[in-house]
mmCIF file of C-alpha atoms and ligand atoms in Angstrom:
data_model
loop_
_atom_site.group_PDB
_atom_site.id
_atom_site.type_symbol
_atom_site.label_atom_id
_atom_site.label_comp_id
_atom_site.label_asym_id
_atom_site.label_seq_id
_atom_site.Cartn_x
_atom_site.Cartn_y
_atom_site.Cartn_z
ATOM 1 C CA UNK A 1 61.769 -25.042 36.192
ATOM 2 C CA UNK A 2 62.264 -21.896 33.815
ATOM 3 C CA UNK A 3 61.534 -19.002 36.269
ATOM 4 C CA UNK A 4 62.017 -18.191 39.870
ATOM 5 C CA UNK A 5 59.965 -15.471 41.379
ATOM 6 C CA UNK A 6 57.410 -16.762 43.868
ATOM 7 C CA UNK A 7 56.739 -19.231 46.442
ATOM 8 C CA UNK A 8 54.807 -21.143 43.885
ATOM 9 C CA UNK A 9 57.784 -21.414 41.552
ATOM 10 C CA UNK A 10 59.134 -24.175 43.987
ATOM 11 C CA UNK A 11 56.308 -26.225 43.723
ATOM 12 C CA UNK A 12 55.800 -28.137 46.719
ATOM 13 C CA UNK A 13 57.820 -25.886 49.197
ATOM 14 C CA UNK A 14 58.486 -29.036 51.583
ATOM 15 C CA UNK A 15 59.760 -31.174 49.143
ATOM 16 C CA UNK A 16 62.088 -27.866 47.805
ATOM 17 C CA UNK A 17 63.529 -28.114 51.351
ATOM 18 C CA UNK A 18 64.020 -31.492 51.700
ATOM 19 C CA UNK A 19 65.844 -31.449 48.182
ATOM 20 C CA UNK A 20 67.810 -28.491 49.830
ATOM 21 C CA UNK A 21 69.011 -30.575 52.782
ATOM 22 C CA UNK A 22 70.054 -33.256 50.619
ATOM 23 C CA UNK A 23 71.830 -31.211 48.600
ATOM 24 C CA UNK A 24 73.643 -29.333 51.743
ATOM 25 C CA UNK A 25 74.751 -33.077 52.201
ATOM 26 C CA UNK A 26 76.734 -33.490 49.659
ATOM 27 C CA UNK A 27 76.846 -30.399 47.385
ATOM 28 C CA UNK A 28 79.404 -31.711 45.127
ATOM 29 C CA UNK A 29 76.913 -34.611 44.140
ATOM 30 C CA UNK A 30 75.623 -32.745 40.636
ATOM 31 C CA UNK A 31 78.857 -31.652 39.348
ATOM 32 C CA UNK A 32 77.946 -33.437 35.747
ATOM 33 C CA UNK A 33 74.628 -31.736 35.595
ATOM 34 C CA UNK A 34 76.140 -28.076 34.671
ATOM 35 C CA UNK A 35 78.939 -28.736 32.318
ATOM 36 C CA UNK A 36 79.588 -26.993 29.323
ATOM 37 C CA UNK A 37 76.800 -24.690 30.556
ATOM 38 C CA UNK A 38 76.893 -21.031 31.615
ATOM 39 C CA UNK A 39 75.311 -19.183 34.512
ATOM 40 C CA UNK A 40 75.158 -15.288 33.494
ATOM 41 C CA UNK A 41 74.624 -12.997 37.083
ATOM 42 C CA UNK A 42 73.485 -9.730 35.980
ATOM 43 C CA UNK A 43 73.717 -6.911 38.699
ATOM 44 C CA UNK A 44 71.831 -3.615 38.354
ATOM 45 C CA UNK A 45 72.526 -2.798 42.175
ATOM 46 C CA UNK A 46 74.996 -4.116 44.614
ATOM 47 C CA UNK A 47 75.370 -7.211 46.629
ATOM 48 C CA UNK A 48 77.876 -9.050 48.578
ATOM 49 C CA UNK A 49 75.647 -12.349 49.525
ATOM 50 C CA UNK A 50 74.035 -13.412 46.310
ATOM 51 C CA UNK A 51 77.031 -12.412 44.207
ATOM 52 C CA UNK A 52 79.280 -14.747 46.097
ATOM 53 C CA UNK A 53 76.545 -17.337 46.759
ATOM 54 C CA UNK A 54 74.678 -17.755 43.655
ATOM 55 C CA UNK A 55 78.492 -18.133 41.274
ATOM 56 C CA UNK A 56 79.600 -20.764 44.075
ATOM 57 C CA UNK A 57 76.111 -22.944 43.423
ATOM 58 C CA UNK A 58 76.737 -23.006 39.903
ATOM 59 C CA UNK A 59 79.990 -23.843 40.368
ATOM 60 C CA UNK A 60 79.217 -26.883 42.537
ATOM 61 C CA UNK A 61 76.958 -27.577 39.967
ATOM 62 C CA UNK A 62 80.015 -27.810 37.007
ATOM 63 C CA UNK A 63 78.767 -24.470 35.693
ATOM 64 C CA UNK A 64 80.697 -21.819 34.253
ATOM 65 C CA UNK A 65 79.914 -18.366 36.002
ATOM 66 C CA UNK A 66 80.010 -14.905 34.610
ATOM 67 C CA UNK A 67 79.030 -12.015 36.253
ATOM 68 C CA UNK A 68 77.932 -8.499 34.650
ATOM 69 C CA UNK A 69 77.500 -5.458 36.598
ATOM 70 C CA UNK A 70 75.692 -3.100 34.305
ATOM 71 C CA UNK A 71 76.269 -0.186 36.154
ATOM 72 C CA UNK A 72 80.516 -0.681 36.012
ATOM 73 C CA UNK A 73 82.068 -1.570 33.058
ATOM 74 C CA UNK A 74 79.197 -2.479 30.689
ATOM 75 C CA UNK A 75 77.135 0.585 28.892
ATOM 76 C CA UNK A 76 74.797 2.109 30.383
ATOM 77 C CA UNK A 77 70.992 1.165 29.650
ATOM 78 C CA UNK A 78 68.352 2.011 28.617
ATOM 79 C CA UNK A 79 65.103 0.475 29.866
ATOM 80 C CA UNK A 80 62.028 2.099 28.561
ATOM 81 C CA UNK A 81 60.919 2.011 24.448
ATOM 82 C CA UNK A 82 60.331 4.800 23.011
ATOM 83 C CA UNK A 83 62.743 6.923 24.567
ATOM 84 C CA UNK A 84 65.056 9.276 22.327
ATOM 85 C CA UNK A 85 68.262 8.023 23.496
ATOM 86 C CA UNK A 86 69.711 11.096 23.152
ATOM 87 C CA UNK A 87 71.391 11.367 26.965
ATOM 88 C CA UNK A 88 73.978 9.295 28.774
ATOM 89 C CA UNK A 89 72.078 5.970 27.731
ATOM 90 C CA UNK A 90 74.439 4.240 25.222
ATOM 91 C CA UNK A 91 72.188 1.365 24.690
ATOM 92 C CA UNK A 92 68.730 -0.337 24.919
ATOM 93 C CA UNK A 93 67.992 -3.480 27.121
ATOM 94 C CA UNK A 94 66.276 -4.421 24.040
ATOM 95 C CA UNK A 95 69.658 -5.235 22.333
ATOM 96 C CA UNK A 96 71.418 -5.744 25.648
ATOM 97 C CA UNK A 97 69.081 -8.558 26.640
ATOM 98 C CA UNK A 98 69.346 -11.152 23.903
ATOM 99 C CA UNK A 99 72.617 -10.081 23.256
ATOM 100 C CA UNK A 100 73.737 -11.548 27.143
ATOM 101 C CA UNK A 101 71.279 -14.299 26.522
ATOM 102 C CA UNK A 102 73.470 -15.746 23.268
ATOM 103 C CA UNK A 103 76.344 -16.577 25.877
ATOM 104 C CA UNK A 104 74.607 -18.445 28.851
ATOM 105 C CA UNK A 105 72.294 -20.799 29.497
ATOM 106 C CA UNK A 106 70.950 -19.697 32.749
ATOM 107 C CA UNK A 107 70.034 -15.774 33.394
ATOM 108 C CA UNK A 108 70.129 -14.451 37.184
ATOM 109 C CA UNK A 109 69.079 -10.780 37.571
ATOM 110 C CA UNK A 110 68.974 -8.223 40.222
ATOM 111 C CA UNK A 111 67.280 -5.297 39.495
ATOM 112 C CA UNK A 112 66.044 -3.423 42.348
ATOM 113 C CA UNK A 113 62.702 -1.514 42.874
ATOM 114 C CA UNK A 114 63.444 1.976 41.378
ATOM 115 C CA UNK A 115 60.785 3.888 43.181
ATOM 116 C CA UNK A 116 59.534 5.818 40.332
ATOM 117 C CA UNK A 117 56.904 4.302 39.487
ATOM 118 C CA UNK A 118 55.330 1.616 41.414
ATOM 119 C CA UNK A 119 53.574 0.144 38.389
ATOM 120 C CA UNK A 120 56.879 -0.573 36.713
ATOM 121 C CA UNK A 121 58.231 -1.940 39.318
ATOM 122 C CA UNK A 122 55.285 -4.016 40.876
ATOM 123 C CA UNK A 123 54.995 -5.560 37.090
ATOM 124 C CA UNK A 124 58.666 -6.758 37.304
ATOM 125 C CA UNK A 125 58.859 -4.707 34.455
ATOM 126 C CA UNK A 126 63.223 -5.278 34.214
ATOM 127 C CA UNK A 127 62.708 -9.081 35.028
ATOM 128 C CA UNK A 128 59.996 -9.749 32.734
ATOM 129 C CA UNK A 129 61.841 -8.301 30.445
ATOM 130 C CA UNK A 130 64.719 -10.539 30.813
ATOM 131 C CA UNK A 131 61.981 -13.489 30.912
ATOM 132 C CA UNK A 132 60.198 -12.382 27.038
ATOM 133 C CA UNK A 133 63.708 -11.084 25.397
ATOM 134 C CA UNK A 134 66.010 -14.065 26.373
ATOM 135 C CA UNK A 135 64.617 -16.523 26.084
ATOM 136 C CA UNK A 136 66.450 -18.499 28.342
ATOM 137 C CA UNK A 137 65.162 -19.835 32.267
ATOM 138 C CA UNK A 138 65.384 -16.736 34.461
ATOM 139 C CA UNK A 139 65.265 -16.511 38.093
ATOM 140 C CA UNK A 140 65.313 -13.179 40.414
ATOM 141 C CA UNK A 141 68.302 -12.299 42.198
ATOM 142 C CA UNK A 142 66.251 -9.687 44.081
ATOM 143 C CA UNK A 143 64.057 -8.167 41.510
ATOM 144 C CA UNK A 144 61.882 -4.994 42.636
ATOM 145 C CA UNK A 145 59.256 -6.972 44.130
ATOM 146 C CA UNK A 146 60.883 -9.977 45.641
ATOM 147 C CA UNK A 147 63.589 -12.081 46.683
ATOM 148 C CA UNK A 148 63.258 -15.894 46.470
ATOM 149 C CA UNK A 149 66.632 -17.363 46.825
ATOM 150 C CA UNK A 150 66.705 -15.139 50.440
ATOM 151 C CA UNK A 151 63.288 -16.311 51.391
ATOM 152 C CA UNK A 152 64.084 -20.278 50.210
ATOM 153 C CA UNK A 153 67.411 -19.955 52.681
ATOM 154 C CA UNK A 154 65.219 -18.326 55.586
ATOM 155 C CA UNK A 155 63.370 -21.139 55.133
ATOM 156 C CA UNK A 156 65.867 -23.723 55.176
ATOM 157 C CA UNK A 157 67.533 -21.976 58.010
ATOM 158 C CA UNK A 158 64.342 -22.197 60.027
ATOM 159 C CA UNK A 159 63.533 -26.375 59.254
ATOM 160 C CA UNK A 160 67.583 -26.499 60.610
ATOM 161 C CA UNK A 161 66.962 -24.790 63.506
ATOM 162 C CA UNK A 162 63.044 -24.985 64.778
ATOM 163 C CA UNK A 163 62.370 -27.013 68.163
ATOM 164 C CA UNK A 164 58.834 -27.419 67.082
ATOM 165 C CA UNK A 165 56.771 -28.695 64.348
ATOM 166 C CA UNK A 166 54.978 -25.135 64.096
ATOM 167 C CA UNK A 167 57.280 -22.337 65.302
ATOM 168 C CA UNK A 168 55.669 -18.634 65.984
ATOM 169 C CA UNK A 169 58.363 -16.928 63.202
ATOM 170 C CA UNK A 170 57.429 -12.805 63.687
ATOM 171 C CA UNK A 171 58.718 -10.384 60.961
ATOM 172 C CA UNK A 172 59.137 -6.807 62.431
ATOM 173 C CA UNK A 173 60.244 -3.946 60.746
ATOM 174 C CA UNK A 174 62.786 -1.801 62.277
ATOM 175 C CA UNK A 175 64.272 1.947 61.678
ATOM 176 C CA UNK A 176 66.757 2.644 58.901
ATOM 177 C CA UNK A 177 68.243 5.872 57.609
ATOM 178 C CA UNK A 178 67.432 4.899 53.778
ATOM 179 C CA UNK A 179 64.448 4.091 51.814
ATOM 180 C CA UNK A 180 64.863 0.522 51.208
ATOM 181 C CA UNK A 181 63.032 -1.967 48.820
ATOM 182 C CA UNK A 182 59.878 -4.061 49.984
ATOM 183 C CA UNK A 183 61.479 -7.510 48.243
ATOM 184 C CA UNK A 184 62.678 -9.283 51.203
ATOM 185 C CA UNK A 185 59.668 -8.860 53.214
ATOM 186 C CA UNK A 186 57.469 -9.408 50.336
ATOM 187 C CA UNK A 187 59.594 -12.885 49.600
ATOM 188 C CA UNK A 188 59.409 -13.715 53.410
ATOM 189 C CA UNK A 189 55.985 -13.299 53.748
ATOM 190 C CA UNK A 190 55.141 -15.385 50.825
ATOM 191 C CA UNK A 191 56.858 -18.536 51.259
ATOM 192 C CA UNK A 192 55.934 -18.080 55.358
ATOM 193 C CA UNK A 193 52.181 -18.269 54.127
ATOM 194 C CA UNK A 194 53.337 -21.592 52.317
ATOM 195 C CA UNK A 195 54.903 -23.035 55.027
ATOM 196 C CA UNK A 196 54.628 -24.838 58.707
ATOM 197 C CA UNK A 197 54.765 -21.654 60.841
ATOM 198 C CA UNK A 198 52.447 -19.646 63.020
ATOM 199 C CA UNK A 199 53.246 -16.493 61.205
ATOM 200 C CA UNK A 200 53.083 -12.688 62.191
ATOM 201 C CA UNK A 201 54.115 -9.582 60.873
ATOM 202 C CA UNK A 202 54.835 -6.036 63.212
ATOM 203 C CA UNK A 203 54.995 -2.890 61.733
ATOM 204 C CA UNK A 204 54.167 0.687 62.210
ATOM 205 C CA UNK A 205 50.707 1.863 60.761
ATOM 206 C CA UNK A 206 51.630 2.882 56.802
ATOM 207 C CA UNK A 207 53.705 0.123 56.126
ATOM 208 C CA UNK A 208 51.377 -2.637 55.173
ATOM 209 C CA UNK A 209 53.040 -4.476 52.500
ATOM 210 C CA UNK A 210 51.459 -5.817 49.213
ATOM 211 C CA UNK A 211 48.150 -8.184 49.505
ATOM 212 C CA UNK A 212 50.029 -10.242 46.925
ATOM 213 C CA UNK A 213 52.632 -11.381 49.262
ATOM 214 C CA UNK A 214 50.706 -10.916 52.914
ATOM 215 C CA UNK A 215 47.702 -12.806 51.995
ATOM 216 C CA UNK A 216 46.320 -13.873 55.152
ATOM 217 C CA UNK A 217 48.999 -13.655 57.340
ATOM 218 C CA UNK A 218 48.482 -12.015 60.694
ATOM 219 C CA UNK A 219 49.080 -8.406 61.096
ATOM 220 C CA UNK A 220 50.026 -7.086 64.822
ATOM 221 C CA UNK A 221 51.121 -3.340 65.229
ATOM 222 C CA UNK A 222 52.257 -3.732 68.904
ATOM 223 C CA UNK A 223 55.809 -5.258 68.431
ATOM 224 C CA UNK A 224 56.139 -6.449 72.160
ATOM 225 C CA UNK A 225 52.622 -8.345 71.521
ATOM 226 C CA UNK A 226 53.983 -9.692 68.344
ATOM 227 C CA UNK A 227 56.991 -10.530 69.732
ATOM 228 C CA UNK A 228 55.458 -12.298 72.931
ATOM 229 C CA UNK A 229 56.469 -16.456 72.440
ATOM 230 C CA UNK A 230 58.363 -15.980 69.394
ATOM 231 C CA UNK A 231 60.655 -18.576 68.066
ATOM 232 C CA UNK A 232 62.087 -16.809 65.538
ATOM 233 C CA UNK A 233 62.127 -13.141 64.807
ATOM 234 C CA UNK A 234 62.825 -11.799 61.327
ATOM 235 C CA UNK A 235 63.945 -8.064 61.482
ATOM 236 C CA UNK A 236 63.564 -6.011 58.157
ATOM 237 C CA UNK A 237 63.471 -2.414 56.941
ATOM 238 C CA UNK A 238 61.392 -1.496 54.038
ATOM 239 C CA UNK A 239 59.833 1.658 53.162
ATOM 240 C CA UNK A 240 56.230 2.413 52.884
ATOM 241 C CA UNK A 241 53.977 0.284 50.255
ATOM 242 C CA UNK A 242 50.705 1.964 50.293
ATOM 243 C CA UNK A 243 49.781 5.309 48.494
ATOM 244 C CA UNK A 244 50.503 8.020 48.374
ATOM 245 C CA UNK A 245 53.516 7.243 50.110
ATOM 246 C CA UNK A 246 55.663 4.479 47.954
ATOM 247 C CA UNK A 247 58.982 4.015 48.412
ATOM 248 C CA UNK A 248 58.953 6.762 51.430
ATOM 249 C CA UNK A 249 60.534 6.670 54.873
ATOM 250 C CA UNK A 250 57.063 7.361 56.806
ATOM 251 C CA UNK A 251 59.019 6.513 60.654
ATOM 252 C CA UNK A 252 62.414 6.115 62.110
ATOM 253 C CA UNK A 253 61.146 5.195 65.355
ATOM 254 C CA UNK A 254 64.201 3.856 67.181
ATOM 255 C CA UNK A 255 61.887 1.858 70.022
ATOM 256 C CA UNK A 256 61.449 -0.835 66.995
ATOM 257 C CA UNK A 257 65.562 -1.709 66.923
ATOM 258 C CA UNK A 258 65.492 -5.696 68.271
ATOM 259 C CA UNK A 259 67.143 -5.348 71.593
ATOM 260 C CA UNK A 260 67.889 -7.680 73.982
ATOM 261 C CA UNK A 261 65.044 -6.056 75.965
ATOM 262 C CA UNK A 262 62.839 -7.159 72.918
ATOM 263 C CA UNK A 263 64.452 -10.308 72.517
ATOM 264 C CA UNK A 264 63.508 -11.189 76.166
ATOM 265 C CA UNK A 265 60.024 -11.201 75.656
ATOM 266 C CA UNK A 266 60.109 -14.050 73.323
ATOM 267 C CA UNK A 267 60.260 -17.993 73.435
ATOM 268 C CA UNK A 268 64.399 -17.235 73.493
ATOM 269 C CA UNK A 269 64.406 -16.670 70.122
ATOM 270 C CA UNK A 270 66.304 -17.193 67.321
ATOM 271 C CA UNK A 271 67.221 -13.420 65.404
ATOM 272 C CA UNK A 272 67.433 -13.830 61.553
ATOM 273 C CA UNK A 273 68.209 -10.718 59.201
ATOM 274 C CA UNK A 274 68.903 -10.856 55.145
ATOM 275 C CA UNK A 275 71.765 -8.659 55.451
ATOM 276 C CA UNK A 276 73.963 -6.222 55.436
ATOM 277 C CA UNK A 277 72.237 -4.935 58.710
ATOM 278 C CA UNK A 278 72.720 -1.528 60.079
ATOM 279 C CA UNK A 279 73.790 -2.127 63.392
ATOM 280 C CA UNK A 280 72.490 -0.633 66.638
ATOM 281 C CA UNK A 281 69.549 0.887 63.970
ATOM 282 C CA UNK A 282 67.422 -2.713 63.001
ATOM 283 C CA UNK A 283 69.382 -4.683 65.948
ATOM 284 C CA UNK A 284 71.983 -4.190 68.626
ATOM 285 C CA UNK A 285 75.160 -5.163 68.718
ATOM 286 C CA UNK A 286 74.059 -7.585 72.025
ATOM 287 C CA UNK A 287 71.205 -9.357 69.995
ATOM 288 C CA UNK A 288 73.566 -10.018 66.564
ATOM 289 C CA UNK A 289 76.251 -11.533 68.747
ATOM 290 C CA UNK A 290 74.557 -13.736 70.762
ATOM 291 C CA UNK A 291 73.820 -16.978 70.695
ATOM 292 C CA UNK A 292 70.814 -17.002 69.730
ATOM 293 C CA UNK A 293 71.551 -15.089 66.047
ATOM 294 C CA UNK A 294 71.724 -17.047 63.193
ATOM 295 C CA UNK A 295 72.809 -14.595 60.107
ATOM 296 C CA UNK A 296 75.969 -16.063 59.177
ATOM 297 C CA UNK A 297 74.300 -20.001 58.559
ATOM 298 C CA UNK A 298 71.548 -17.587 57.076
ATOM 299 C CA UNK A 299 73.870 -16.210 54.494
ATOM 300 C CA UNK A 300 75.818 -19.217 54.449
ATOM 301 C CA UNK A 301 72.362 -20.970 53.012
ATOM 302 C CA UNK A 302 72.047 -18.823 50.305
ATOM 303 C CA UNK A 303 74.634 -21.010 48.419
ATOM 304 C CA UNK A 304 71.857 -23.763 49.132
ATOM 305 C CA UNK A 305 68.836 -22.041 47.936
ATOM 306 C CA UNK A 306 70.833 -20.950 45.120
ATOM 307 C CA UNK A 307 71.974 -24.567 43.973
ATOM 308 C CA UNK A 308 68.389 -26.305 44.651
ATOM 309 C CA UNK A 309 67.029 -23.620 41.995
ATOM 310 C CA UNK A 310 70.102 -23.450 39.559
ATOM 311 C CA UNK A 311 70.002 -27.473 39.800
ATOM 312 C CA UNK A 312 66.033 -27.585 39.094
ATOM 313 C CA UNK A 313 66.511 -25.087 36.292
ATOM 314 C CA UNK A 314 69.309 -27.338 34.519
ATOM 315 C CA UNK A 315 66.922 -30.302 34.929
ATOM 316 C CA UNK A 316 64.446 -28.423 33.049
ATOM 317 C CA UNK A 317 66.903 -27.924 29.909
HETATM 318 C C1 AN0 B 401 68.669 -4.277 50.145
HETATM 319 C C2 AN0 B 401 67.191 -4.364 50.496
HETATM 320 O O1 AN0 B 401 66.820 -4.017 51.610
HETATM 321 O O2 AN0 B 401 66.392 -4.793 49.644
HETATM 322 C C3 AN0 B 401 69.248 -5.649 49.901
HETATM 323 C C4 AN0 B 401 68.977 -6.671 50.942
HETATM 324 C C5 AN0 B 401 69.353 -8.043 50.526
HETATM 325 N N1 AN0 B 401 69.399 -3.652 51.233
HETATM 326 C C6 AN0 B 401 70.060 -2.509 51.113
HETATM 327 O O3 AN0 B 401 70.015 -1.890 50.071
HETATM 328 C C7 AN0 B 401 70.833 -2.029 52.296
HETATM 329 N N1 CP B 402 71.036 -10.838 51.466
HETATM 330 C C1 CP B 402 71.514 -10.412 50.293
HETATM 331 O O1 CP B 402 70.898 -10.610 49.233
HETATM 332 O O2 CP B 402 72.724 -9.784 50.354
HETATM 333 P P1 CP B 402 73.461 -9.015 49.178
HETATM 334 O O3 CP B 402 72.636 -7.802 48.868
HETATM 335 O O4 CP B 402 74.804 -8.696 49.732
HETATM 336 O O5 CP B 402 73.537 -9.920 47.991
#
């Protein structure tokens, strides 16, 4: 495996789980397979999550770990040719790029949706980047268009928990006070497509996501509908998709927080969020206490995803 981006990176996405849950076994097991190599993490934005999650799976794995955040400490870049660099920009990515890539072996990136320009970002313009000037297997860390490794522990989270072959999973949005990236929904959506579930997503009218990722999955703008005999519900932010209004706020419409109110209309449901959450503005305090909430195994999975895909990638050397 050289790249990690979508669903279809993985391969068989049942098999990627299985290989997951063996792996949560015993995730010590492939200790050999990383040594003397080097996992670089390089941060544009900031995380808590897959900064801790994604060194600890290449650590299991015998790697060494470095971490970069190129907005403390390193210069700052430029990202676009052809630019005078004549302001605060001390250096290209051009340099920067193979530069970083001459002391690892592996290349994580986060590099969130910028909202400038939705071209640039719906190319992957930073992680392609990374993928042509490195040379080295690349996989996003949250890149402006998706998030695989959150997706791939969703999923694993899900086959750990589900009480049925084919669980009703419903993504809703919910309100948020900042424009946030579409990644995580995009990423949920397409490995949902890919796998067992009876899948639905809620939103507000303007906030249909990318074709790319939704594919045929089933739209519903009436959250209690959507919500009605839900196993699992998936609460996300993201700001609006569609033109004219990318990367906008278009509704903060409080009646889509997940309350327990909500929560009773489904199957008892599980609650699943990405995190960090907003709390009392996605989901109530009630809802991410209770039993029924499973973000902390959620997070704690990322570790998983991150070692299944770290491990496949070292396979590939
Ligand atoms: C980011 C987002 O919504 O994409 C990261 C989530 C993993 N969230 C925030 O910036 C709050
Ligand atoms: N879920 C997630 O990716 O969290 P961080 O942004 O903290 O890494």
């Amino acid at each position: 495996m050289r790249k990690l981006l979508m669903a279809q990176d993985l391969g068989d996405l049942n098999k990627a789980v299985q290989e997951a849950l063996e792996i949560k076994k015993n995730r010590y097991a492939y200790k050999q397979l990383g040594e003397n190599k080097t996992l670089l993490c390089v941060f544009f934005n900031n995380s808590l999550r897959t900064r801790l999650s994604t060194q600890k799976a290449g650590m299991n794995l015998g790697m060494n770990t470095m971490v970069l955040d190129v907005n403390q400490g390193a210069w700052k870049l430029e990202t676009e040719r052809g630019v005078v660099m004549d302001g605060d920009k001390s250096e290209h990515l051009l340099e920067a790029i193979p530069v970083m890539a001459s002391f690892c072996d592996v290349i994580g990136v986060r590099s969130f949706a910028r909202f400038e320009n939705k071209e640039f970002d719906y190319q992957e313009t930073i992680l392609n980047q990374f993928i042509k000037y490195s040379g080295k297997p690349v996989f996003s860390m949250e890149s402006a268009t998706a998030h695989p490794l959150q997706a791939f522990a969703d999923l694993i989270t899900i086959e750990e928990y589900k009480k049925k072959e084919r669980p009703k999973v419903v993504m809703t949005w919910a309100p948020h006070p900042r424009a946030l990236p579409q990644a995580v929904p995009n990423s949920f959506a397409d490995f949902m497509n890919e796998a067992n579930v009876d899948f639905v997503i809620t939103h507000p009218k303007g906030y249909e996501l990318s074709e790319k990722f939704v594919r045929n999955a089933k739209i519903e703008y009436d959250q209690d509908k959507a919500l009605e005999g839900a196993d699992f519900v998936y609460a996300k932010n993201w700001s609006a998709y569609q033109d004219p209004h990318y990367g906008q706020i278009l509704s903060k419409d409080m009646s889509w927080t997940v309350s327990t109110e909500k929560m009773a209309l489904t199957n008892n449901a599980y609650f699943m969020h990405c995190l960090p959450v907003r709390r009392n503005m996605i989901v109530t305090d009630d809802v991410i206490e209770s039993p029924q909430s499973l973000v902390i195994p959620e997070a704690a999975n990322r570790e998983i995803s991150a070692e299944t895909v770290i491990k496949r990638i070292l396979e590939s050397l």
